[in-house]
Amino acid sequence: MNSVPKKAFIFDLDGVIVDTAKYHYLAWKKIADALQINFTHEHNELLKGVSRIRSLDIILELGNITATVEQKNQWLAQKNADYLSYLVDMDSSELLPGVLETLQFLKEKNQAIVLGSASKNARPILEKTGIIDLFDAVVDGNDVTNAKPDPEVFLIGAQKVNIIPENAIVFEDAVAGIQAANAAQMISVGIGKAEILNEAHYVFTDFNEMGLAFIEKLIK
Ligand code: B16
Ligand code: MG
């Protein structure tokens, strides 16, 4: 008899599965340029894992600009339309190193695979990259009221596959996401730089560096 409980492996999207930060940057840059706000790649780091509306507020704060709700809605719509235009040709070649192998390995091992993302565009991205069928549950920006570092997105994700938080593992590239995973009492695995993601239980540059042996250890 197998006494090992099934676990939930929860993946963030942007920065973990695909590198869409570059497209978010290009789309926000157009809005910032039009408003004469200096918006650099370093500023873009502040937007990782952050909701669309909060991202706009951060950019407006950089330029000391106050705006009406109508203006903000217009910029949000413009930004998203531009962002989506960069995703038109997206395919599996945009999957980050080792992601597909990791997902397939988890599937073979009969583990629950969950998406936990702040993005409202998560589903089309999973479809375009050809991996949506590997997911047992998808929780995205349309499903949550409280943004990361609030644990809501990951707690809903684990609940959807009937796994208790203690048996869930979260892969995240953003500090707020690591904090959300820790607040949910889950195991947090940072994808990126150890000096930035220092609150994570483990950190790897990417899934290739992590290796399947590490995943196997998490399953046991
Ligand atoms: P959208 P994640 C986040 O996705 C991005 O990191 C963040 O930069 C973006 O603003 C947010 O999604 C909202 O995205 O405009 O597509 O709804 O990292 O939580 O997967
Ligand atoms: Mg992310």
mmCIF file of C-alpha atoms and ligand atoms in Angstrom:
data_model
loop_
_atom_site.group_PDB
_atom_site.id
_atom_site.type_symbol
_atom_site.label_atom_id
_atom_site.label_comp_id
_atom_site.label_asym_id
_atom_site.label_seq_id
_atom_site.Cartn_x
_atom_site.Cartn_y
_atom_site.Cartn_z
ATOM 1 C CA MET A 1 0.000 0.000 0.000
ATOM 2 C CA ASN A 2 1.247 3.483 -0.807
ATOM 3 C CA SER A 3 1.261 5.635 2.367
ATOM 4 C CA VAL A 4 2.825 8.650 0.638
ATOM 5 C CA PRO A 5 0.156 11.392 0.300
ATOM 6 C CA LYS A 6 -0.402 12.904 -3.113
ATOM 7 C CA LYS A 7 0.946 16.452 -3.260
ATOM 8 C CA ALA A 8 -0.040 19.613 -5.075
ATOM 9 C CA PHE A 9 2.621 21.333 -7.169
ATOM 10 C CA ILE A 10 1.528 24.925 -7.735
ATOM 11 C CA PHE A 11 3.184 26.899 -10.521
ATOM 12 C CA ASP A 12 3.213 30.659 -10.891
ATOM 13 C CA LEU A 13 3.010 31.629 -14.586
ATOM 14 C CA ASP A 14 5.026 34.718 -15.515
ATOM 15 C CA GLY A 15 8.693 34.149 -14.699
ATOM 16 C CA VAL A 16 8.231 30.456 -13.850
ATOM 17 C CA ILE A 17 6.560 28.840 -16.870
ATOM 18 C CA VAL A 18 7.128 31.580 -19.444
ATOM 19 C CA ASP A 19 9.053 34.843 -19.530
ATOM 20 C CA THR A 20 6.220 37.246 -20.234
ATOM 21 C CA ALA A 21 7.805 40.012 -18.122
ATOM 22 C CA LYS A 22 9.501 41.257 -21.304
ATOM 23 C CA TYR A 23 6.107 41.700 -23.009
ATOM 24 C CA HIS A 24 4.542 43.327 -19.947
ATOM 25 C CA TYR A 25 7.510 45.727 -20.009
ATOM 26 C CA LEU A 26 7.061 46.685 -23.670
ATOM 27 C CA ALA A 27 3.343 47.321 -23.177
ATOM 28 C CA TRP A 28 3.787 49.367 -19.981
ATOM 29 C CA LYS A 29 6.683 51.279 -21.562
ATOM 30 C CA LYS A 30 4.345 52.615 -24.277
ATOM 31 C CA ILE A 31 1.942 53.965 -21.654
ATOM 32 C CA ALA A 32 4.814 55.408 -19.612
ATOM 33 C CA ASP A 33 6.408 57.062 -22.663
ATOM 34 C CA ALA A 34 3.092 58.655 -23.631
ATOM 35 C CA LEU A 35 2.852 60.070 -20.104
ATOM 36 C CA GLN A 36 6.545 61.089 -20.124
ATOM 37 C CA ILE A 37 7.353 58.829 -17.200
ATOM 38 C CA ASN A 38 10.857 57.377 -17.042
ATOM 39 C CA PHE A 39 10.214 53.616 -16.859
ATOM 40 C CA THR A 40 13.259 51.327 -16.914
ATOM 41 C CA HIS A 41 13.871 47.560 -16.778
ATOM 42 C CA GLU A 42 14.734 48.037 -13.111
ATOM 43 C CA HIS A 43 11.340 49.613 -12.475
ATOM 44 C CA ASN A 44 9.781 46.642 -14.285
ATOM 45 C CA GLU A 45 11.112 44.359 -11.528
ATOM 46 C CA LEU A 46 8.671 46.107 -9.164
ATOM 47 C CA LEU A 47 5.762 44.840 -11.267
ATOM 48 C CA LYS A 48 6.585 41.123 -11.105
ATOM 49 C CA GLY A 49 3.748 39.146 -9.541
ATOM 50 C CA VAL A 50 1.800 42.379 -9.034
ATOM 51 C CA SER A 51 -1.762 42.799 -10.392
ATOM 52 C CA ARG A 52 -2.458 44.877 -13.493
ATOM 53 C CA ILE A 53 -4.112 47.748 -11.611
ATOM 54 C CA ARG A 54 -1.381 47.847 -8.948
ATOM 55 C CA SER A 55 1.232 47.860 -11.733
ATOM 56 C CA LEU A 56 -0.399 50.951 -13.264
ATOM 57 C CA ASP A 57 -0.515 52.672 -9.866
ATOM 58 C CA ILE A 58 3.211 51.980 -9.357
ATOM 59 C CA ILE A 59 4.018 53.510 -12.765
ATOM 60 C CA LEU A 60 1.845 56.568 -12.094
ATOM 61 C CA GLU A 61 3.539 56.980 -8.690
ATOM 62 C CA LEU A 62 6.938 56.963 -10.469
ATOM 63 C CA GLY A 63 5.769 59.942 -12.519
ATOM 64 C CA ASN A 64 3.884 61.624 -9.669
ATOM 65 C CA ILE A 65 0.746 61.472 -11.784
ATOM 66 C CA THR A 66 -2.775 61.392 -10.408
ATOM 67 C CA ALA A 67 -5.546 60.191 -12.702
ATOM 68 C CA THR A 68 -9.285 59.616 -12.769
ATOM 69 C CA VAL A 69 -10.782 56.124 -12.746
ATOM 70 C CA GLU A 70 -11.812 56.638 -16.405
ATOM 71 C CA GLN A 71 -8.256 57.529 -17.465
ATOM 72 C CA LYS A 72 -6.885 54.551 -15.553
ATOM 73 C CA ASN A 73 -9.381 52.187 -17.164
ATOM 74 C CA GLN A 74 -8.418 53.467 -20.575
ATOM 75 C CA TRP A 75 -4.683 52.916 -19.934
ATOM 76 C CA LEU A 76 -5.365 49.457 -18.489
ATOM 77 C CA ALA A 77 -7.340 48.471 -21.594
ATOM 78 C CA GLN A 78 -4.682 49.938 -23.895
ATOM 79 C CA LYS A 79 -1.884 48.153 -22.043
ATOM 80 C CA ASN A 80 -3.652 44.809 -22.147
ATOM 81 C CA ALA A 81 -4.509 45.079 -25.847
ATOM 82 C CA ASP A 82 -0.867 45.842 -26.601
ATOM 83 C CA TYR A 83 0.338 43.027 -24.290
ATOM 84 C CA LEU A 84 -1.984 40.533 -26.029
ATOM 85 C CA SER A 85 -0.579 41.566 -29.408
ATOM 86 C CA TYR A 86 2.832 40.243 -28.278
ATOM 87 C CA LEU A 87 1.268 36.890 -27.377
ATOM 88 C CA VAL A 88 -0.293 36.224 -30.783
ATOM 89 C CA ASP A 89 2.618 34.090 -32.021
ATOM 90 C CA MET A 90 3.423 32.485 -28.689
ATOM 91 C CA ASP A 91 4.081 28.719 -28.767
ATOM 92 C CA SER A 92 5.827 25.965 -26.786
ATOM 93 C CA SER A 93 9.266 27.380 -27.696
ATOM 94 C CA GLU A 94 8.600 30.080 -25.068
ATOM 95 C CA LEU A 95 8.417 27.584 -22.204
ATOM 96 C CA LEU A 96 11.288 28.241 -19.787
ATOM 97 C CA PRO A 97 14.079 25.620 -19.416
ATOM 98 C CA GLY A 98 13.011 22.338 -17.818
ATOM 99 C CA VAL A 99 9.334 23.320 -17.365
ATOM 100 C CA LEU A 100 7.846 20.770 -19.762
ATOM 101 C CA GLU A 101 10.020 17.915 -18.417
ATOM 102 C CA THR A 102 9.010 18.811 -14.846
ATOM 103 C CA LEU A 103 5.294 18.919 -15.676
ATOM 104 C CA GLN A 104 5.483 15.607 -17.553
ATOM 105 C CA PHE A 105 7.403 13.988 -14.678
ATOM 106 C CA LEU A 106 4.791 15.155 -12.140
ATOM 107 C CA LYS A 107 2.035 13.806 -14.389
ATOM 108 C CA GLU A 108 3.774 10.421 -14.632
ATOM 109 C CA LYS A 109 4.039 10.390 -10.842
ATOM 110 C CA ASN A 110 0.309 11.124 -10.537
ATOM 111 C CA GLN A 111 0.788 14.380 -8.621
ATOM 112 C CA ALA A 112 -1.688 17.288 -8.715
ATOM 113 C CA ILE A 113 -0.548 20.127 -10.994
ATOM 114 C CA VAL A 114 -2.007 23.579 -10.338
ATOM 115 C CA LEU A 115 -1.541 27.066 -11.756
ATOM 116 C CA GLY A 116 -1.499 29.984 -9.276
ATOM 117 C CA SER A 117 -1.034 33.250 -11.136
ATOM 118 C CA ALA A 118 -1.979 36.922 -10.757
ATOM 119 C CA SER A 119 -2.490 37.170 -14.512
ATOM 120 C CA LYS A 120 -5.929 37.450 -16.067
ATOM 121 C CA ASN A 121 -4.406 36.163 -19.316
ATOM 122 C CA ALA A 122 -3.174 32.875 -17.875
ATOM 123 C CA ARG A 123 -5.496 30.469 -19.707
ATOM 124 C CA PRO A 124 -4.714 31.637 -23.268
ATOM 125 C CA ILE A 125 -0.991 31.479 -22.450
ATOM 126 C CA LEU A 126 -1.303 27.879 -21.204
ATOM 127 C CA GLU A 127 -3.263 27.025 -24.343
ATOM 128 C CA LYS A 128 -0.810 28.649 -26.730
ATOM 129 C CA THR A 129 2.165 26.925 -25.134
ATOM 130 C CA GLY A 130 0.311 23.584 -25.362
ATOM 131 C CA ILE A 131 0.392 22.666 -21.658
ATOM 132 C CA ILE A 132 -3.128 23.459 -20.418
ATOM 133 C CA ASP A 133 -4.178 19.791 -20.416
ATOM 134 C CA LEU A 134 -1.429 18.964 -17.922
ATOM 135 C CA PHE A 135 -3.090 21.149 -15.260
ATOM 136 C CA ASP A 136 -5.617 19.718 -12.802
ATOM 137 C CA ALA A 137 -6.683 23.210 -11.699
ATOM 138 C CA VAL A 138 -6.080 26.781 -12.839
ATOM 139 C CA VAL A 139 -6.413 29.727 -10.434
ATOM 140 C CA ASP A 140 -5.658 33.115 -11.971
ATOM 141 C CA GLY A 141 -6.267 36.840 -11.598
ATOM 142 C CA ASN A 142 -9.942 36.354 -12.433
ATOM 143 C CA ASP A 143 -10.495 34.081 -9.431
ATOM 144 C CA VAL A 144 -8.971 36.008 -6.536
ATOM 145 C CA THR A 145 -9.827 39.123 -4.565
ATOM 146 C CA ASN A 146 -6.585 39.465 -2.631
ATOM 147 C CA ALA A 147 -3.311 39.796 -4.533
ATOM 148 C CA LYS A 148 -0.022 38.126 -3.504
ATOM 149 C CA PRO A 149 1.543 38.334 -0.835
ATOM 150 C CA ASP A 150 -1.934 37.303 0.340
ATOM 151 C CA PRO A 151 -2.015 33.464 0.223
ATOM 152 C CA GLU A 152 -5.519 33.323 -1.329
ATOM 153 C CA VAL A 153 -4.473 32.241 -4.850
ATOM 154 C CA PHE A 154 -2.443 29.278 -3.549
ATOM 155 C CA LEU A 155 -4.988 28.260 -0.890
ATOM 156 C CA ILE A 156 -7.761 28.146 -3.510
ATOM 157 C CA GLY A 157 -5.428 26.167 -5.799
ATOM 158 C CA ALA A 158 -4.703 23.486 -3.184
ATOM 159 C CA GLN A 159 -8.365 23.342 -2.220
ATOM 160 C CA LYS A 160 -9.409 22.747 -5.840
ATOM 161 C CA VAL A 161 -7.367 19.539 -5.912
ATOM 162 C CA ASN A 162 -8.246 18.555 -2.327
ATOM 163 C CA ILE A 163 -4.719 18.788 -0.967
ATOM 164 C CA ILE A 164 -3.930 20.336 2.435
ATOM 165 C CA PRO A 165 -1.519 23.334 2.361
ATOM 166 C CA GLU A 166 1.194 21.353 4.187
ATOM 167 C CA ASN A 167 1.312 18.994 1.184
ATOM 168 C CA ALA A 168 1.602 21.781 -1.389
ATOM 169 C CA ILE A 169 4.744 23.101 -3.062
ATOM 170 C CA VAL A 170 4.815 26.498 -4.789
ATOM 171 C CA PHE A 171 7.201 27.559 -7.577
ATOM 172 C CA GLU A 172 7.505 31.362 -7.711
ATOM 173 C CA ASP A 173 9.773 34.041 -9.187
ATOM 174 C CA ALA A 174 8.442 37.039 -7.225
ATOM 175 C CA VAL A 175 9.145 38.009 -3.616
ATOM 176 C CA ALA A 176 5.423 38.635 -3.034
ATOM 177 C CA GLY A 177 4.686 35.134 -4.353
ATOM 178 C CA ILE A 178 7.215 33.497 -2.018
ATOM 179 C CA GLN A 179 5.669 35.427 0.882
ATOM 180 C CA ALA A 180 2.205 34.240 -0.203
ATOM 181 C CA ALA A 181 3.372 30.598 -0.298
ATOM 182 C CA ASN A 182 4.983 30.915 3.142
ATOM 183 C CA ALA A 183 1.840 32.560 4.531
ATOM 184 C CA ALA A 184 -0.163 29.606 3.160
ATOM 185 C CA GLN A 185 2.136 27.226 5.131
ATOM 186 C CA MET A 186 3.317 25.668 1.868
ATOM 187 C CA ILE A 187 6.844 24.786 0.731
ATOM 188 C CA SER A 188 8.187 27.725 -1.297
ATOM 189 C CA VAL A 189 10.619 27.167 -4.143
ATOM 190 C CA GLY A 190 12.092 30.311 -5.703
ATOM 191 C CA ILE A 191 12.947 30.409 -9.405
ATOM 192 C CA GLY A 192 15.519 33.146 -9.896
ATOM 193 C CA LYS A 193 18.204 34.809 -7.808
ATOM 194 C CA ALA A 194 18.866 33.552 -4.249
ATOM 195 C CA GLU A 195 19.761 37.048 -2.999
ATOM 196 C CA ILE A 196 16.350 38.371 -4.081
ATOM 197 C CA LEU A 197 14.267 35.306 -3.146
ATOM 198 C CA ASN A 198 15.944 34.826 0.238
ATOM 199 C CA GLU A 199 12.650 34.103 2.033
ATOM 200 C CA ALA A 200 12.100 30.920 -0.023
ATOM 201 C CA HIS A 201 12.747 27.457 1.431
ATOM 202 C CA TYR A 202 14.748 26.583 -1.704
ATOM 203 C CA VAL A 203 15.964 28.622 -4.690
ATOM 204 C CA PHE A 204 17.085 27.492 -8.162
ATOM 205 C CA THR A 205 17.961 29.449 -11.304
ATOM 206 C CA ASP A 206 15.559 27.320 -13.354
ATOM 207 C CA PHE A 207 13.986 23.841 -13.483
ATOM 208 C CA ASN A 208 17.012 22.354 -15.227
ATOM 209 C CA GLU A 209 19.228 23.360 -12.334
ATOM 210 C CA MET A 210 16.616 22.018 -9.901
ATOM 211 C CA GLY A 211 16.507 18.599 -11.577
ATOM 212 C CA LEU A 212 13.941 15.841 -11.335
ATOM 213 C CA ALA A 213 15.701 14.204 -8.361
ATOM 214 C CA PHE A 214 14.722 17.231 -6.252
ATOM 215 C CA ILE A 215 11.099 16.905 -7.407
ATOM 216 C CA GLU A 216 11.166 13.219 -6.554
ATOM 217 C CA LYS A 217 12.358 14.080 -3.033
ATOM 218 C CA LEU A 218 9.449 16.543 -2.638
ATOM 219 C CA ILE A 219 6.968 13.867 -3.687
ATOM 220 C CA LYS A 220 8.154 11.471 -0.935
HETATM 221 P P1 B16 B 1 -2.253 40.471 -16.485
HETATM 222 P P2 B16 B 1 2.281 35.895 -12.324
HETATM 223 C C1 B16 B 1 1.695 38.408 -13.019
HETATM 224 O O1 B16 B 1 1.735 37.043 -13.311
HETATM 225 C C2 B16 B 1 2.879 39.157 -13.602
HETATM 226 O O2 B16 B 1 4.072 38.755 -12.967
HETATM 227 C C3 B16 B 1 2.691 40.637 -13.389
HETATM 228 O O3 B16 B 1 3.785 41.352 -13.932
HETATM 229 C C4 B16 B 1 1.385 41.058 -14.070
HETATM 230 O O4 B16 B 1 1.134 42.438 -13.851
HETATM 231 C C5 B16 B 1 0.235 40.236 -13.492
HETATM 232 O O5 B16 B 1 0.499 38.866 -13.679
HETATM 233 C C6 B16 B 1 -1.098 40.565 -14.102
HETATM 234 O O6 B16 B 1 -1.092 40.150 -15.440
HETATM 235 O O7 B16 B 1 -2.132 41.900 -16.856
HETATM 236 O O8 B16 B 1 -1.961 39.489 -17.593
HETATM 237 O O9 B16 B 1 -3.558 40.165 -15.787
HETATM 238 O O10 B16 B 1 3.744 36.138 -12.153
HETATM 239 O O11 B16 B 1 1.479 35.978 -11.034
HETATM 240 O O12 B16 B 1 1.986 34.644 -13.114
HETATM 241 MG MG MG B 2 5.671 35.451 -11.549
#
